[in-house]
């Protein structure tokens, strides 16, 4: 046991006060150690909790990615007819469909962009369909210009890229800029603000104004499908 320090004493009151001060200091130090130990334990528990949450998030993402790939995500796939298009779009939460014509050179450029983007965005299903063989879809979604890219979220049209209307100088657009344009209304996941171009060479023509000028024929996949069945 530690000995209390020898303190010069002149009066009994001074001795009592000195001993009380020494005891108070020792108690304060003990309390400080207890608080520090409790804080360290809380910090360790908090870090462990964060670690468990992070692992759970990663496991959830991995499970979701496997589910998406089982549905054909990660590839740019052509559907042969309108029936298969309905089946494909109903099976996925988000889809991007390129309505193309084989004789339109610009459609080949869009194909090249979407092939690369599809491989990096398994959260969305990427499709293409020959517009000339899809008169019902083109009529119901007001597709009159090719190429047109239609984006769906939960069966609803959330955005369109209509030739040069929403992407000026589409023939000079990079894959990175095309990817950014797809993210404007959430068709794909994107880190950062897709409306803010990255780098000096990024295209600045993509803007909210361009989106608002798009003619979105809003509706659900079920609505289009039901109408087709009635025809």
mmCIF file with all atom_site columns, C-alpha atoms in Angstrom:
data_model
loop_
_atom_site.group_PDB
_atom_site.id
_atom_site.type_symbol
_atom_site.label_atom_id
_atom_site.label_alt_id
_atom_site.label_comp_id
_atom_site.label_asym_id
_atom_site.label_entity_id
_atom_site.label_seq_id
_atom_site.pdbx_PDB_ins_code
_atom_site.Cartn_x
_atom_site.Cartn_y
_atom_site.Cartn_z
_atom_site.occupancy
_atom_site.B_iso_or_equiv
_atom_site.pdbx_formal_charge
_atom_site.auth_seq_id
_atom_site.auth_comp_id
_atom_site.auth_asym_id
_atom_site.auth_atom_id
_atom_site.pdbx_PDB_model_num
ATOM 1   C CA . UNK A 1 1   ? 0.000   0.000   0.000   1.00 0.00 ? 1   UNK A CA 1
ATOM 2   C CA . UNK A 1 2   ? 1.336   3.417   -0.944  1.00 0.00 ? 2   UNK A CA 1
ATOM 3   C CA . UNK A 1 3   ? 2.298   5.651   1.928   1.00 0.00 ? 3   UNK A CA 1
ATOM 4   C CA . UNK A 1 4   ? 0.748   9.037   2.064   1.00 0.00 ? 4   UNK A CA 1
ATOM 5   C CA . UNK A 1 5   ? 3.326   11.789  1.631   1.00 0.00 ? 5   UNK A CA 1
ATOM 6   C CA . UNK A 1 6   ? 4.674   13.539  4.651   1.00 0.00 ? 6   UNK A CA 1
ATOM 7   C CA . UNK A 1 7   ? 3.176   16.988  4.821   1.00 0.00 ? 7   UNK A CA 1
ATOM 8   C CA . UNK A 1 8   ? 4.473   19.715  7.090   1.00 0.00 ? 8   UNK A CA 1
ATOM 9   C CA . UNK A 1 9   ? 1.690   20.334  9.562   1.00 0.00 ? 9   UNK A CA 1
ATOM 10  C CA . UNK A 1 10  ? 1.091   23.433  11.530  1.00 0.00 ? 10  UNK A CA 1
ATOM 11  C CA . UNK A 1 11  ? -2.459  22.804  12.621  1.00 0.00 ? 11  UNK A CA 1
ATOM 12  C CA . UNK A 1 12  ? -4.874  19.881  12.779  1.00 0.00 ? 12  UNK A CA 1
ATOM 13  C CA . UNK A 1 13  ? -7.190  21.586  10.310  1.00 0.00 ? 13  UNK A CA 1
ATOM 14  C CA . UNK A 1 14  ? -4.388  21.940  7.767   1.00 0.00 ? 14  UNK A CA 1
ATOM 15  C CA . UNK A 1 15  ? -3.532  18.250  8.132   1.00 0.00 ? 15  UNK A CA 1
ATOM 16  C CA . UNK A 1 16  ? -7.109  17.171  7.524   1.00 0.00 ? 16  UNK A CA 1
ATOM 17  C CA . UNK A 1 17  ? -7.400  19.456  4.503   1.00 0.00 ? 17  UNK A CA 1
ATOM 18  C CA . UNK A 1 18  ? -4.135  18.167  3.021   1.00 0.00 ? 18  UNK A CA 1
ATOM 19  C CA . UNK A 1 19  ? -5.138  14.525  3.430   1.00 0.00 ? 19  UNK A CA 1
ATOM 20  C CA . UNK A 1 20  ? -8.559  15.224  1.931   1.00 0.00 ? 20  UNK A CA 1
ATOM 21  C CA . UNK A 1 21  ? -6.974  16.890  -1.085  1.00 0.00 ? 21  UNK A CA 1
ATOM 22  C CA . UNK A 1 22  ? -4.613  13.950  -1.574  1.00 0.00 ? 22  UNK A CA 1
ATOM 23  C CA . UNK A 1 23  ? -7.482  11.446  -1.353  1.00 0.00 ? 23  UNK A CA 1
ATOM 24  C CA . UNK A 1 24  ? -9.565  13.495  -3.778  1.00 0.00 ? 24  UNK A CA 1
ATOM 25  C CA . UNK A 1 25  ? -6.706  13.545  -6.282  1.00 0.00 ? 25  UNK A CA 1
ATOM 26  C CA . UNK A 1 26  ? -6.234  9.795   -6.024  1.00 0.00 ? 26  UNK A CA 1
ATOM 27  C CA . UNK A 1 27  ? -9.976  9.221   -6.471  1.00 0.00 ? 27  UNK A CA 1
ATOM 28  C CA . UNK A 1 28  ? -10.013 11.506  -9.511  1.00 0.00 ? 28  UNK A CA 1
ATOM 29  C CA . UNK A 1 29  ? -7.184  9.514   -11.060 1.00 0.00 ? 29  UNK A CA 1
ATOM 30  C CA . UNK A 1 30  ? -8.988  6.221   -10.389 1.00 0.00 ? 30  UNK A CA 1
ATOM 31  C CA . UNK A 1 31  ? -12.158 7.599   -11.956 1.00 0.00 ? 31  UNK A CA 1
ATOM 32  C CA . UNK A 1 32  ? -10.195 8.838   -14.965 1.00 0.00 ? 32  UNK A CA 1
ATOM 33  C CA . UNK A 1 33  ? -8.737  5.366   -15.489 1.00 0.00 ? 33  UNK A CA 1
ATOM 34  C CA . UNK A 1 34  ? -12.198 3.815   -15.226 1.00 0.00 ? 34  UNK A CA 1
ATOM 35  C CA . UNK A 1 35  ? -13.645 6.310   -17.697 1.00 0.00 ? 35  UNK A CA 1
ATOM 36  C CA . UNK A 1 36  ? -10.785 5.726   -20.138 1.00 0.00 ? 36  UNK A CA 1
ATOM 37  C CA . UNK A 1 37  ? -11.195 1.962   -19.858 1.00 0.00 ? 37  UNK A CA 1
ATOM 38  C CA . UNK A 1 38  ? -14.946 2.246   -20.426 1.00 0.00 ? 38  UNK A CA 1
ATOM 39  C CA . UNK A 1 39  ? -14.400 4.549   -23.410 1.00 0.00 ? 39  UNK A CA 1
ATOM 40  C CA . UNK A 1 40  ? -11.873 2.133   -24.909 1.00 0.00 ? 40  UNK A CA 1
ATOM 41  C CA . UNK A 1 41  ? -14.303 -0.745  -24.439 1.00 0.00 ? 41  UNK A CA 1
ATOM 42  C CA . UNK A 1 42  ? -17.093 1.268   -26.053 1.00 0.00 ? 42  UNK A CA 1
ATOM 43  C CA . UNK A 1 43  ? -14.839 2.237   -28.945 1.00 0.00 ? 43  UNK A CA 1
ATOM 44  C CA . UNK A 1 44  ? -13.809 -1.382  -29.443 1.00 0.00 ? 44  UNK A CA 1
ATOM 45  C CA . UNK A 1 45  ? -17.444 -2.491  -29.316 1.00 0.00 ? 45  UNK A CA 1
ATOM 46  C CA . UNK A 1 46  ? -18.382 0.269   -31.751 1.00 0.00 ? 46  UNK A CA 1
ATOM 47  C CA . UNK A 1 47  ? -15.638 -0.742  -34.157 1.00 0.00 ? 47  UNK A CA 1
ATOM 48  C CA . UNK A 1 48  ? -16.705 -4.372  -33.892 1.00 0.00 ? 48  UNK A CA 1
ATOM 49  C CA . UNK A 1 49  ? -20.298 -3.346  -34.561 1.00 0.00 ? 49  UNK A CA 1
ATOM 50  C CA . UNK A 1 50  ? -19.207 -1.352  -37.609 1.00 0.00 ? 50  UNK A CA 1
ATOM 51  C CA . UNK A 1 51  ? -17.138 -4.304  -38.800 1.00 0.00 ? 51  UNK A CA 1
ATOM 52  C CA . UNK A 1 52  ? -20.135 -6.649  -38.497 1.00 0.00 ? 52  UNK A CA 1
ATOM 53  C CA . UNK A 1 53  ? -22.367 -4.189  -40.343 1.00 0.00 ? 53  UNK A CA 1
ATOM 54  C CA . UNK A 1 54  ? -19.785 -3.788  -43.089 1.00 0.00 ? 54  UNK A CA 1
ATOM 55  C CA . UNK A 1 55  ? -19.452 -7.550  -43.493 1.00 0.00 ? 55  UNK A CA 1
ATOM 56  C CA . UNK A 1 56  ? -23.253 -7.862  -43.635 1.00 0.00 ? 56  UNK A CA 1
ATOM 57  C CA . UNK A 1 57  ? -23.404 -5.145  -46.308 1.00 0.00 ? 57  UNK A CA 1
ATOM 58  C CA . UNK A 1 58  ? -20.737 -6.850  -48.405 1.00 0.00 ? 58  UNK A CA 1
ATOM 59  C CA . UNK A 1 59  ? -22.471 -10.212 -48.073 1.00 0.00 ? 59  UNK A CA 1
ATOM 60  C CA . UNK A 1 60  ? -25.770 -8.613  -49.096 1.00 0.00 ? 60  UNK A CA 1
ATOM 61  C CA . UNK A 1 61  ? -24.153 -6.973  -52.131 1.00 0.00 ? 61  UNK A CA 1
ATOM 62  C CA . UNK A 1 62  ? -22.498 -10.230 -53.128 1.00 0.00 ? 62  UNK A CA 1
ATOM 63  C CA . UNK A 1 63  ? -25.786 -12.100 -52.792 1.00 0.00 ? 63  UNK A CA 1
ATOM 64  C CA . UNK A 1 64  ? -27.565 -9.429  -54.827 1.00 0.00 ? 64  UNK A CA 1
ATOM 65  C CA . UNK A 1 65  ? -24.882 -9.529  -57.511 1.00 0.00 ? 65  UNK A CA 1
ATOM 66  C CA . UNK A 1 66  ? -25.270 -13.306 -57.819 1.00 0.00 ? 66  UNK A CA 1
ATOM 67  C CA . UNK A 1 67  ? -29.036 -12.876 -58.090 1.00 0.00 ? 67  UNK A CA 1
ATOM 68  C CA . UNK A 1 68  ? -28.619 -10.247 -60.816 1.00 0.00 ? 68  UNK A CA 1
ATOM 69  C CA . UNK A 1 69  ? -26.194 -12.375 -62.787 1.00 0.00 ? 69  UNK A CA 1
ATOM 70  C CA . UNK A 1 70  ? -28.618 -15.293 -62.594 1.00 0.00 ? 70  UNK A CA 1
ATOM 71  C CA . UNK A 1 71  ? -31.109 -13.009 -64.365 1.00 0.00 ? 71  UNK A CA 1
ATOM 72  C CA . UNK A 1 72  ? -28.638 -12.243 -67.133 1.00 0.00 ? 72  UNK A CA 1
ATOM 73  C CA . UNK A 1 73  ? -27.252 -8.999  -65.778 1.00 0.00 ? 73  UNK A CA 1
ATOM 74  C CA . UNK A 1 74  ? -23.675 -8.058  -66.617 1.00 0.00 ? 74  UNK A CA 1
ATOM 75  C CA . UNK A 1 75  ? -24.180 -8.596  -70.340 1.00 0.00 ? 75  UNK A CA 1
ATOM 76  C CA . UNK A 1 76  ? -25.655 -6.618  -73.214 1.00 0.00 ? 76  UNK A CA 1
ATOM 77  C CA . UNK A 1 77  ? -28.308 -8.962  -74.586 1.00 0.00 ? 77  UNK A CA 1
ATOM 78  C CA . UNK A 1 78  ? -30.518 -8.799  -77.653 1.00 0.00 ? 78  UNK A CA 1
ATOM 79  C CA . UNK A 1 79  ? -34.120 -9.933  -77.243 1.00 0.00 ? 79  UNK A CA 1
ATOM 80  C CA . UNK A 1 80  ? -35.690 -11.455 -80.323 1.00 0.00 ? 80  UNK A CA 1
ATOM 81  C CA . UNK A 1 81  ? -39.207 -10.115 -79.984 1.00 0.00 ? 81  UNK A CA 1
ATOM 82  C CA . UNK A 1 82  ? -41.562 -7.988  -77.924 1.00 0.00 ? 82  UNK A CA 1
ATOM 83  C CA . UNK A 1 83  ? -42.792 -10.895 -75.787 1.00 0.00 ? 83  UNK A CA 1
ATOM 84  C CA . UNK A 1 84  ? -39.270 -11.661 -74.596 1.00 0.00 ? 84  UNK A CA 1
ATOM 85  C CA . UNK A 1 85  ? -38.707 -7.963  -73.935 1.00 0.00 ? 85  UNK A CA 1
ATOM 86  C CA . UNK A 1 86  ? -41.704 -7.866  -71.584 1.00 0.00 ? 86  UNK A CA 1
ATOM 87  C CA . UNK A 1 87  ? -40.454 -10.962 -69.780 1.00 0.00 ? 87  UNK A CA 1
ATOM 88  C CA . UNK A 1 88  ? -36.942 -9.551  -69.417 1.00 0.00 ? 88  UNK A CA 1
ATOM 89  C CA . UNK A 1 89  ? -38.016 -6.135  -68.159 1.00 0.00 ? 89  UNK A CA 1
ATOM 90  C CA . UNK A 1 90  ? -40.505 -7.543  -65.659 1.00 0.00 ? 90  UNK A CA 1
ATOM 91  C CA . UNK A 1 91  ? -37.823 -9.778  -64.150 1.00 0.00 ? 91  UNK A CA 1
ATOM 92  C CA . UNK A 1 92  ? -35.469 -6.904  -63.264 1.00 0.00 ? 92  UNK A CA 1
ATOM 93  C CA . UNK A 1 93  ? -35.884 -3.747  -61.191 1.00 0.00 ? 93  UNK A CA 1
ATOM 94  C CA . UNK A 1 94  ? -33.878 -1.606  -63.605 1.00 0.00 ? 94  UNK A CA 1
ATOM 95  C CA . UNK A 1 95  ? -33.379 -2.065  -67.328 1.00 0.00 ? 95  UNK A CA 1
ATOM 96  C CA . UNK A 1 96  ? -31.807 -0.126  -70.179 1.00 0.00 ? 96  UNK A CA 1
ATOM 97  C CA . UNK A 1 97  ? -33.053 -0.987  -73.676 1.00 0.00 ? 97  UNK A CA 1
ATOM 98  C CA . UNK A 1 98  ? -31.551 0.186   -76.947 1.00 0.00 ? 98  UNK A CA 1
ATOM 99  C CA . UNK A 1 99  ? -34.099 0.340   -79.764 1.00 0.00 ? 99  UNK A CA 1
ATOM 100 C CA . UNK A 1 100 ? -31.983 0.073   -82.886 1.00 0.00 ? 100 UNK A CA 1
ATOM 101 C CA . UNK A 1 101 ? -32.088 -0.362  -86.632 1.00 0.00 ? 101 UNK A CA 1
ATOM 102 C CA . UNK A 1 102 ? -29.384 -2.482  -88.331 1.00 0.00 ? 102 UNK A CA 1
ATOM 103 C CA . UNK A 1 103 ? -28.864 0.070   -91.095 1.00 0.00 ? 103 UNK A CA 1
ATOM 104 C CA . UNK A 1 104 ? -28.266 3.013   -88.735 1.00 0.00 ? 104 UNK A CA 1
ATOM 105 C CA . UNK A 1 105 ? -24.504 3.472   -88.123 1.00 0.00 ? 105 UNK A CA 1
ATOM 106 C CA . UNK A 1 106 ? -25.045 5.433   -84.920 1.00 0.00 ? 106 UNK A CA 1
ATOM 107 C CA . UNK A 1 107 ? -26.744 2.392   -83.389 1.00 0.00 ? 107 UNK A CA 1
ATOM 108 C CA . UNK A 1 108 ? -23.469 0.489   -83.649 1.00 0.00 ? 108 UNK A CA 1
ATOM 109 C CA . UNK A 1 109 ? -21.785 3.192   -81.578 1.00 0.00 ? 109 UNK A CA 1
ATOM 110 C CA . UNK A 1 110 ? -24.465 2.898   -78.899 1.00 0.00 ? 110 UNK A CA 1
ATOM 111 C CA . UNK A 1 111 ? -23.961 -0.890  -78.943 1.00 0.00 ? 111 UNK A CA 1
ATOM 112 C CA . UNK A 1 112 ? -20.263 -0.423  -78.250 1.00 0.00 ? 112 UNK A CA 1
ATOM 113 C CA . UNK A 1 113 ? -20.926 1.887   -75.298 1.00 0.00 ? 113 UNK A CA 1
ATOM 114 C CA . UNK A 1 114 ? -23.622 -0.284  -73.730 1.00 0.00 ? 114 UNK A CA 1
ATOM 115 C CA . UNK A 1 115 ? -21.557 -3.465  -74.068 1.00 0.00 ? 115 UNK A CA 1
ATOM 116 C CA . UNK A 1 116 ? -18.840 -1.905  -71.903 1.00 0.00 ? 116 UNK A CA 1
ATOM 117 C CA . UNK A 1 117 ? -21.228 -0.279  -69.449 1.00 0.00 ? 117 UNK A CA 1
ATOM 118 C CA . UNK A 1 118 ? -23.258 -3.473  -68.937 1.00 0.00 ? 118 UNK A CA 1
ATOM 119 C CA . UNK A 1 119 ? -20.170 -5.348  -67.769 1.00 0.00 ? 119 UNK A CA 1
ATOM 120 C CA . UNK A 1 120 ? -19.553 -2.760  -65.034 1.00 0.00 ? 120 UNK A CA 1
ATOM 121 C CA . UNK A 1 121 ? -23.140 -2.300  -63.859 1.00 0.00 ? 121 UNK A CA 1
ATOM 122 C CA . UNK A 1 122 ? -24.657 -5.630  -62.866 1.00 0.00 ? 122 UNK A CA 1
ATOM 123 C CA . UNK A 1 123 ? -27.367 -3.796  -60.928 1.00 0.00 ? 123 UNK A CA 1
ATOM 124 C CA . UNK A 1 124 ? -29.105 -3.027  -64.235 1.00 0.00 ? 124 UNK A CA 1
ATOM 125 C CA . UNK A 1 125 ? -30.097 -5.279  -67.124 1.00 0.00 ? 125 UNK A CA 1
ATOM 126 C CA . UNK A 1 126 ? -29.009 -4.063  -70.566 1.00 0.00 ? 126 UNK A CA 1
ATOM 127 C CA . UNK A 1 127 ? -31.037 -5.067  -73.606 1.00 0.00 ? 127 UNK A CA 1
ATOM 128 C CA . UNK A 1 128 ? -31.356 -4.268  -77.286 1.00 0.00 ? 128 UNK A CA 1
ATOM 129 C CA . UNK A 1 129 ? -34.266 -4.880  -79.628 1.00 0.00 ? 129 UNK A CA 1
ATOM 130 C CA . UNK A 1 130 ? -34.756 -4.279  -83.331 1.00 0.00 ? 130 UNK A CA 1
ATOM 131 C CA . UNK A 1 131 ? -37.182 -1.365  -83.597 1.00 0.00 ? 131 UNK A CA 1
ATOM 132 C CA . UNK A 1 132 ? -38.395 -2.526  -87.004 1.00 0.00 ? 132 UNK A CA 1
ATOM 133 C CA . UNK A 1 133 ? -39.596 -5.760  -85.385 1.00 0.00 ? 133 UNK A CA 1
ATOM 134 C CA . UNK A 1 134 ? -41.171 -3.987  -82.404 1.00 0.00 ? 134 UNK A CA 1
ATOM 135 C CA . UNK A 1 135 ? -43.942 -1.793  -83.829 1.00 0.00 ? 135 UNK A CA 1
ATOM 136 C CA . UNK A 1 136 ? -46.168 -2.121  -80.763 1.00 0.00 ? 136 UNK A CA 1
ATOM 137 C CA . UNK A 1 137 ? -43.463 -1.006  -78.344 1.00 0.00 ? 137 UNK A CA 1
ATOM 138 C CA . UNK A 1 138 ? -42.313 1.818   -80.598 1.00 0.00 ? 138 UNK A CA 1
ATOM 139 C CA . UNK A 1 139 ? -45.866 3.081   -80.938 1.00 0.00 ? 139 UNK A CA 1
ATOM 140 C CA . UNK A 1 140 ? -46.719 2.893   -77.244 1.00 0.00 ? 140 UNK A CA 1
ATOM 141 C CA . UNK A 1 141 ? -43.425 4.465   -76.123 1.00 0.00 ? 141 UNK A CA 1
ATOM 142 C CA . UNK A 1 142 ? -43.432 7.095   -78.860 1.00 0.00 ? 142 UNK A CA 1
ATOM 143 C CA . UNK A 1 143 ? -40.161 5.929   -80.408 1.00 0.00 ? 143 UNK A CA 1
ATOM 144 C CA . UNK A 1 144 ? -39.753 7.721   -83.728 1.00 0.00 ? 144 UNK A CA 1
ATOM 145 C CA . UNK A 1 145 ? -36.015 8.487   -83.765 1.00 0.00 ? 145 UNK A CA 1
ATOM 146 C CA . UNK A 1 146 ? -33.229 5.901   -83.759 1.00 0.00 ? 146 UNK A CA 1
ATOM 147 C CA . UNK A 1 147 ? -31.256 5.116   -81.801 1.00 0.00 ? 147 UNK A CA 1
ATOM 148 C CA . UNK A 1 148 ? -33.472 5.520   -78.740 1.00 0.00 ? 148 UNK A CA 1
ATOM 149 C CA . UNK A 1 149 ? -32.480 4.194   -75.323 1.00 0.00 ? 149 UNK A CA 1
ATOM 150 C CA . UNK A 1 150 ? -35.334 3.591   -72.873 1.00 0.00 ? 150 UNK A CA 1
ATOM 151 C CA . UNK A 1 151 ? -34.642 3.288   -69.148 1.00 0.00 ? 151 UNK A CA 1
ATOM 152 C CA . UNK A 1 152 ? -37.055 1.583   -66.752 1.00 0.00 ? 152 UNK A CA 1
ATOM 153 C CA . UNK A 1 153 ? -37.206 1.523   -62.952 1.00 0.00 ? 153 UNK A CA 1
ATOM 154 C CA . UNK A 1 154 ? -39.725 -0.826  -61.348 1.00 0.00 ? 154 UNK A CA 1
ATOM 155 C CA . UNK A 1 155 ? -41.601 -1.085  -64.626 1.00 0.00 ? 155 UNK A CA 1
ATOM 156 C CA . UNK A 1 156 ? -41.832 2.680   -65.156 1.00 0.00 ? 156 UNK A CA 1
ATOM 157 C CA . UNK A 1 157 ? -40.061 4.693   -67.822 1.00 0.00 ? 157 UNK A CA 1
ATOM 158 C CA . UNK A 1 158 ? -37.701 6.981   -65.918 1.00 0.00 ? 158 UNK A CA 1
ATOM 159 C CA . UNK A 1 159 ? -35.698 8.412   -68.816 1.00 0.00 ? 159 UNK A CA 1
ATOM 160 C CA . UNK A 1 160 ? -34.953 8.264   -72.532 1.00 0.00 ? 160 UNK A CA 1
ATOM 161 C CA . UNK A 1 161 ? -32.029 9.051   -74.773 1.00 0.00 ? 161 UNK A CA 1
ATOM 162 C CA . UNK A 1 162 ? -33.515 10.034  -78.117 1.00 0.00 ? 162 UNK A CA 1
ATOM 163 C CA . UNK A 1 163 ? -30.826 10.191  -80.771 1.00 0.00 ? 163 UNK A CA 1
ATOM 164 C CA . UNK A 1 164 ? -29.106 13.560  -80.565 1.00 0.00 ? 164 UNK A CA 1
ATOM 165 C CA . UNK A 1 165 ? -31.946 15.163  -78.610 1.00 0.00 ? 165 UNK A CA 1
ATOM 166 C CA . UNK A 1 166 ? -30.650 14.410  -75.114 1.00 0.00 ? 166 UNK A CA 1
ATOM 167 C CA . UNK A 1 167 ? -27.025 13.677  -76.023 1.00 0.00 ? 167 UNK A CA 1
ATOM 168 C CA . UNK A 1 168 ? -25.619 16.381  -78.309 1.00 0.00 ? 168 UNK A CA 1
ATOM 169 C CA . UNK A 1 169 ? -22.798 15.128  -80.547 1.00 0.00 ? 169 UNK A CA 1
ATOM 170 C CA . UNK A 1 170 ? -23.635 11.535  -79.653 1.00 0.00 ? 170 UNK A CA 1
ATOM 171 C CA . UNK A 1 171 ? -21.205 10.326  -82.302 1.00 0.00 ? 171 UNK A CA 1
ATOM 172 C CA . UNK A 1 172 ? -18.348 11.944  -80.329 1.00 0.00 ? 172 UNK A CA 1
ATOM 173 C CA . UNK A 1 173 ? -19.541 10.879  -76.899 1.00 0.00 ? 173 UNK A CA 1
ATOM 174 C CA . UNK A 1 174 ? -17.187 8.746   -74.784 1.00 0.00 ? 174 UNK A CA 1
ATOM 175 C CA . UNK A 1 175 ? -18.308 5.629   -72.921 1.00 0.00 ? 175 UNK A CA 1
ATOM 176 C CA . UNK A 1 176 ? -17.676 7.432   -69.621 1.00 0.00 ? 176 UNK A CA 1
ATOM 177 C CA . UNK A 1 177 ? -19.940 10.301  -70.633 1.00 0.00 ? 177 UNK A CA 1
ATOM 178 C CA . UNK A 1 178 ? -22.611 7.930   -71.924 1.00 0.00 ? 178 UNK A CA 1
ATOM 179 C CA . UNK A 1 179 ? -22.456 6.097   -68.599 1.00 0.00 ? 179 UNK A CA 1
ATOM 180 C CA . UNK A 1 180 ? -22.878 9.380   -66.753 1.00 0.00 ? 180 UNK A CA 1
ATOM 181 C CA . UNK A 1 181 ? -25.897 10.230  -68.890 1.00 0.00 ? 181 UNK A CA 1
ATOM 182 C CA . UNK A 1 182 ? -27.578 6.909   -67.989 1.00 0.00 ? 182 UNK A CA 1
ATOM 183 C CA . UNK A 1 183 ? -27.205 7.778   -64.304 1.00 0.00 ? 183 UNK A CA 1
ATOM 184 C CA . UNK A 1 184 ? -29.077 11.082  -64.501 1.00 0.00 ? 184 UNK A CA 1
ATOM 185 C CA . UNK A 1 185 ? -32.372 9.561   -63.342 1.00 0.00 ? 185 UNK A CA 1
ATOM 186 C CA . UNK A 1 186 ? -31.012 6.493   -61.567 1.00 0.00 ? 186 UNK A CA 1
ATOM 187 C CA . UNK A 1 187 ? -31.005 3.883   -64.326 1.00 0.00 ? 187 UNK A CA 1
ATOM 188 C CA . UNK A 1 188 ? -27.585 2.809   -63.023 1.00 0.00 ? 188 UNK A CA 1
ATOM 189 C CA . UNK A 1 189 ? -25.623 3.389   -59.815 1.00 0.00 ? 189 UNK A CA 1
ATOM 190 C CA . UNK A 1 190 ? -23.037 6.151   -60.018 1.00 0.00 ? 190 UNK A CA 1
ATOM 191 C CA . UNK A 1 191 ? -20.540 7.567   -57.543 1.00 0.00 ? 191 UNK A CA 1
ATOM 192 C CA . UNK A 1 192 ? -20.874 11.312  -57.241 1.00 0.00 ? 192 UNK A CA 1
ATOM 193 C CA . UNK A 1 193 ? -23.156 13.680  -59.105 1.00 0.00 ? 193 UNK A CA 1
ATOM 194 C CA . UNK A 1 194 ? -23.605 12.527  -62.728 1.00 0.00 ? 194 UNK A CA 1
ATOM 195 C CA . UNK A 1 195 ? -24.539 16.070  -63.707 1.00 0.00 ? 195 UNK A CA 1
ATOM 196 C CA . UNK A 1 196 ? -21.073 17.281  -62.758 1.00 0.00 ? 196 UNK A CA 1
ATOM 197 C CA . UNK A 1 197 ? -18.588 16.165  -65.434 1.00 0.00 ? 197 UNK A CA 1
ATOM 198 C CA . UNK A 1 198 ? -15.313 14.608  -64.313 1.00 0.00 ? 198 UNK A CA 1
ATOM 199 C CA . UNK A 1 199 ? -12.158 15.927  -65.942 1.00 0.00 ? 199 UNK A CA 1
ATOM 200 C CA . UNK A 1 200 ? -11.578 18.697  -68.430 1.00 0.00 ? 200 UNK A CA 1
ATOM 201 C CA . UNK A 1 201 ? -12.524 16.564  -71.424 1.00 0.00 ? 201 UNK A CA 1
ATOM 202 C CA . UNK A 1 202 ? -15.914 15.495  -70.086 1.00 0.00 ? 202 UNK A CA 1
ATOM 203 C CA . UNK A 1 203 ? -18.956 16.685  -71.964 1.00 0.00 ? 203 UNK A CA 1
ATOM 204 C CA . UNK A 1 204 ? -20.817 19.548  -70.295 1.00 0.00 ? 204 UNK A CA 1
ATOM 205 C CA . UNK A 1 205 ? -23.829 19.452  -72.628 1.00 0.00 ? 205 UNK A CA 1
ATOM 206 C CA . UNK A 1 206 ? -25.572 16.828  -70.492 1.00 0.00 ? 206 UNK A CA 1
ATOM 207 C CA . UNK A 1 207 ? -27.816 18.880  -68.251 1.00 0.00 ? 207 UNK A CA 1
ATOM 208 C CA . UNK A 1 208 ? -31.111 18.837  -66.416 1.00 0.00 ? 208 UNK A CA 1
ATOM 209 C CA . UNK A 1 209 ? -32.476 21.055  -69.173 1.00 0.00 ? 209 UNK A CA 1
ATOM 210 C CA . UNK A 1 210 ? -31.754 18.358  -71.725 1.00 0.00 ? 210 UNK A CA 1
ATOM 211 C CA . UNK A 1 211 ? -33.635 15.817  -69.626 1.00 0.00 ? 211 UNK A CA 1
ATOM 212 C CA . UNK A 1 212 ? -36.651 18.061  -69.280 1.00 0.00 ? 212 UNK A CA 1
ATOM 213 C CA . UNK A 1 213 ? -36.805 18.445  -73.031 1.00 0.00 ? 213 UNK A CA 1
ATOM 214 C CA . UNK A 1 214 ? -37.095 14.677  -73.405 1.00 0.00 ? 214 UNK A CA 1
ATOM 215 C CA . UNK A 1 215 ? -40.546 13.436  -74.285 1.00 0.00 ? 215 UNK A CA 1
ATOM 216 C CA . UNK A 1 216 ? -41.119 10.723  -71.727 1.00 0.00 ? 216 UNK A CA 1
ATOM 217 C CA . UNK A 1 217 ? -44.176 8.588   -72.449 1.00 0.00 ? 217 UNK A CA 1
ATOM 218 C CA . UNK A 1 218 ? -44.645 7.529   -68.847 1.00 0.00 ? 218 UNK A CA 1
ATOM 219 C CA . UNK A 1 219 ? -46.354 4.271   -68.023 1.00 0.00 ? 219 UNK A CA 1
ATOM 220 C CA . UNK A 1 220 ? -45.715 0.810   -66.672 1.00 0.00 ? 220 UNK A CA 1
ATOM 221 C CA . UNK A 1 221 ? -44.588 -2.333  -68.414 1.00 0.00 ? 221 UNK A CA 1
ATOM 222 C CA . UNK A 1 222 ? -47.783 -4.029  -67.237 1.00 0.00 ? 222 UNK A CA 1
ATOM 223 C CA . UNK A 1 223 ? -49.841 -1.307  -68.909 1.00 0.00 ? 223 UNK A CA 1
ATOM 224 C CA . UNK A 1 224 ? -48.080 -1.806  -72.231 1.00 0.00 ? 224 UNK A CA 1
ATOM 225 C CA . UNK A 1 225 ? -48.303 -5.576  -71.916 1.00 0.00 ? 225 UNK A CA 1
ATOM 226 C CA . UNK A 1 226 ? -52.011 -5.528  -71.098 1.00 0.00 ? 226 UNK A CA 1
ATOM 227 C CA . UNK A 1 227 ? -52.692 -3.242  -74.043 1.00 0.00 ? 227 UNK A CA 1
ATOM 228 C CA . UNK A 1 228 ? -50.784 -5.550  -76.348 1.00 0.00 ? 228 UNK A CA 1
ATOM 229 C CA . UNK A 1 229 ? -52.810 -8.515  -75.142 1.00 0.00 ? 229 UNK A CA 1
ATOM 230 C CA . UNK A 1 230 ? -56.020 -6.628  -75.867 1.00 0.00 ? 230 UNK A CA 1
ATOM 231 C CA . UNK A 1 231 ? -54.985 -5.795  -79.431 1.00 0.00 ? 231 UNK A CA 1
#
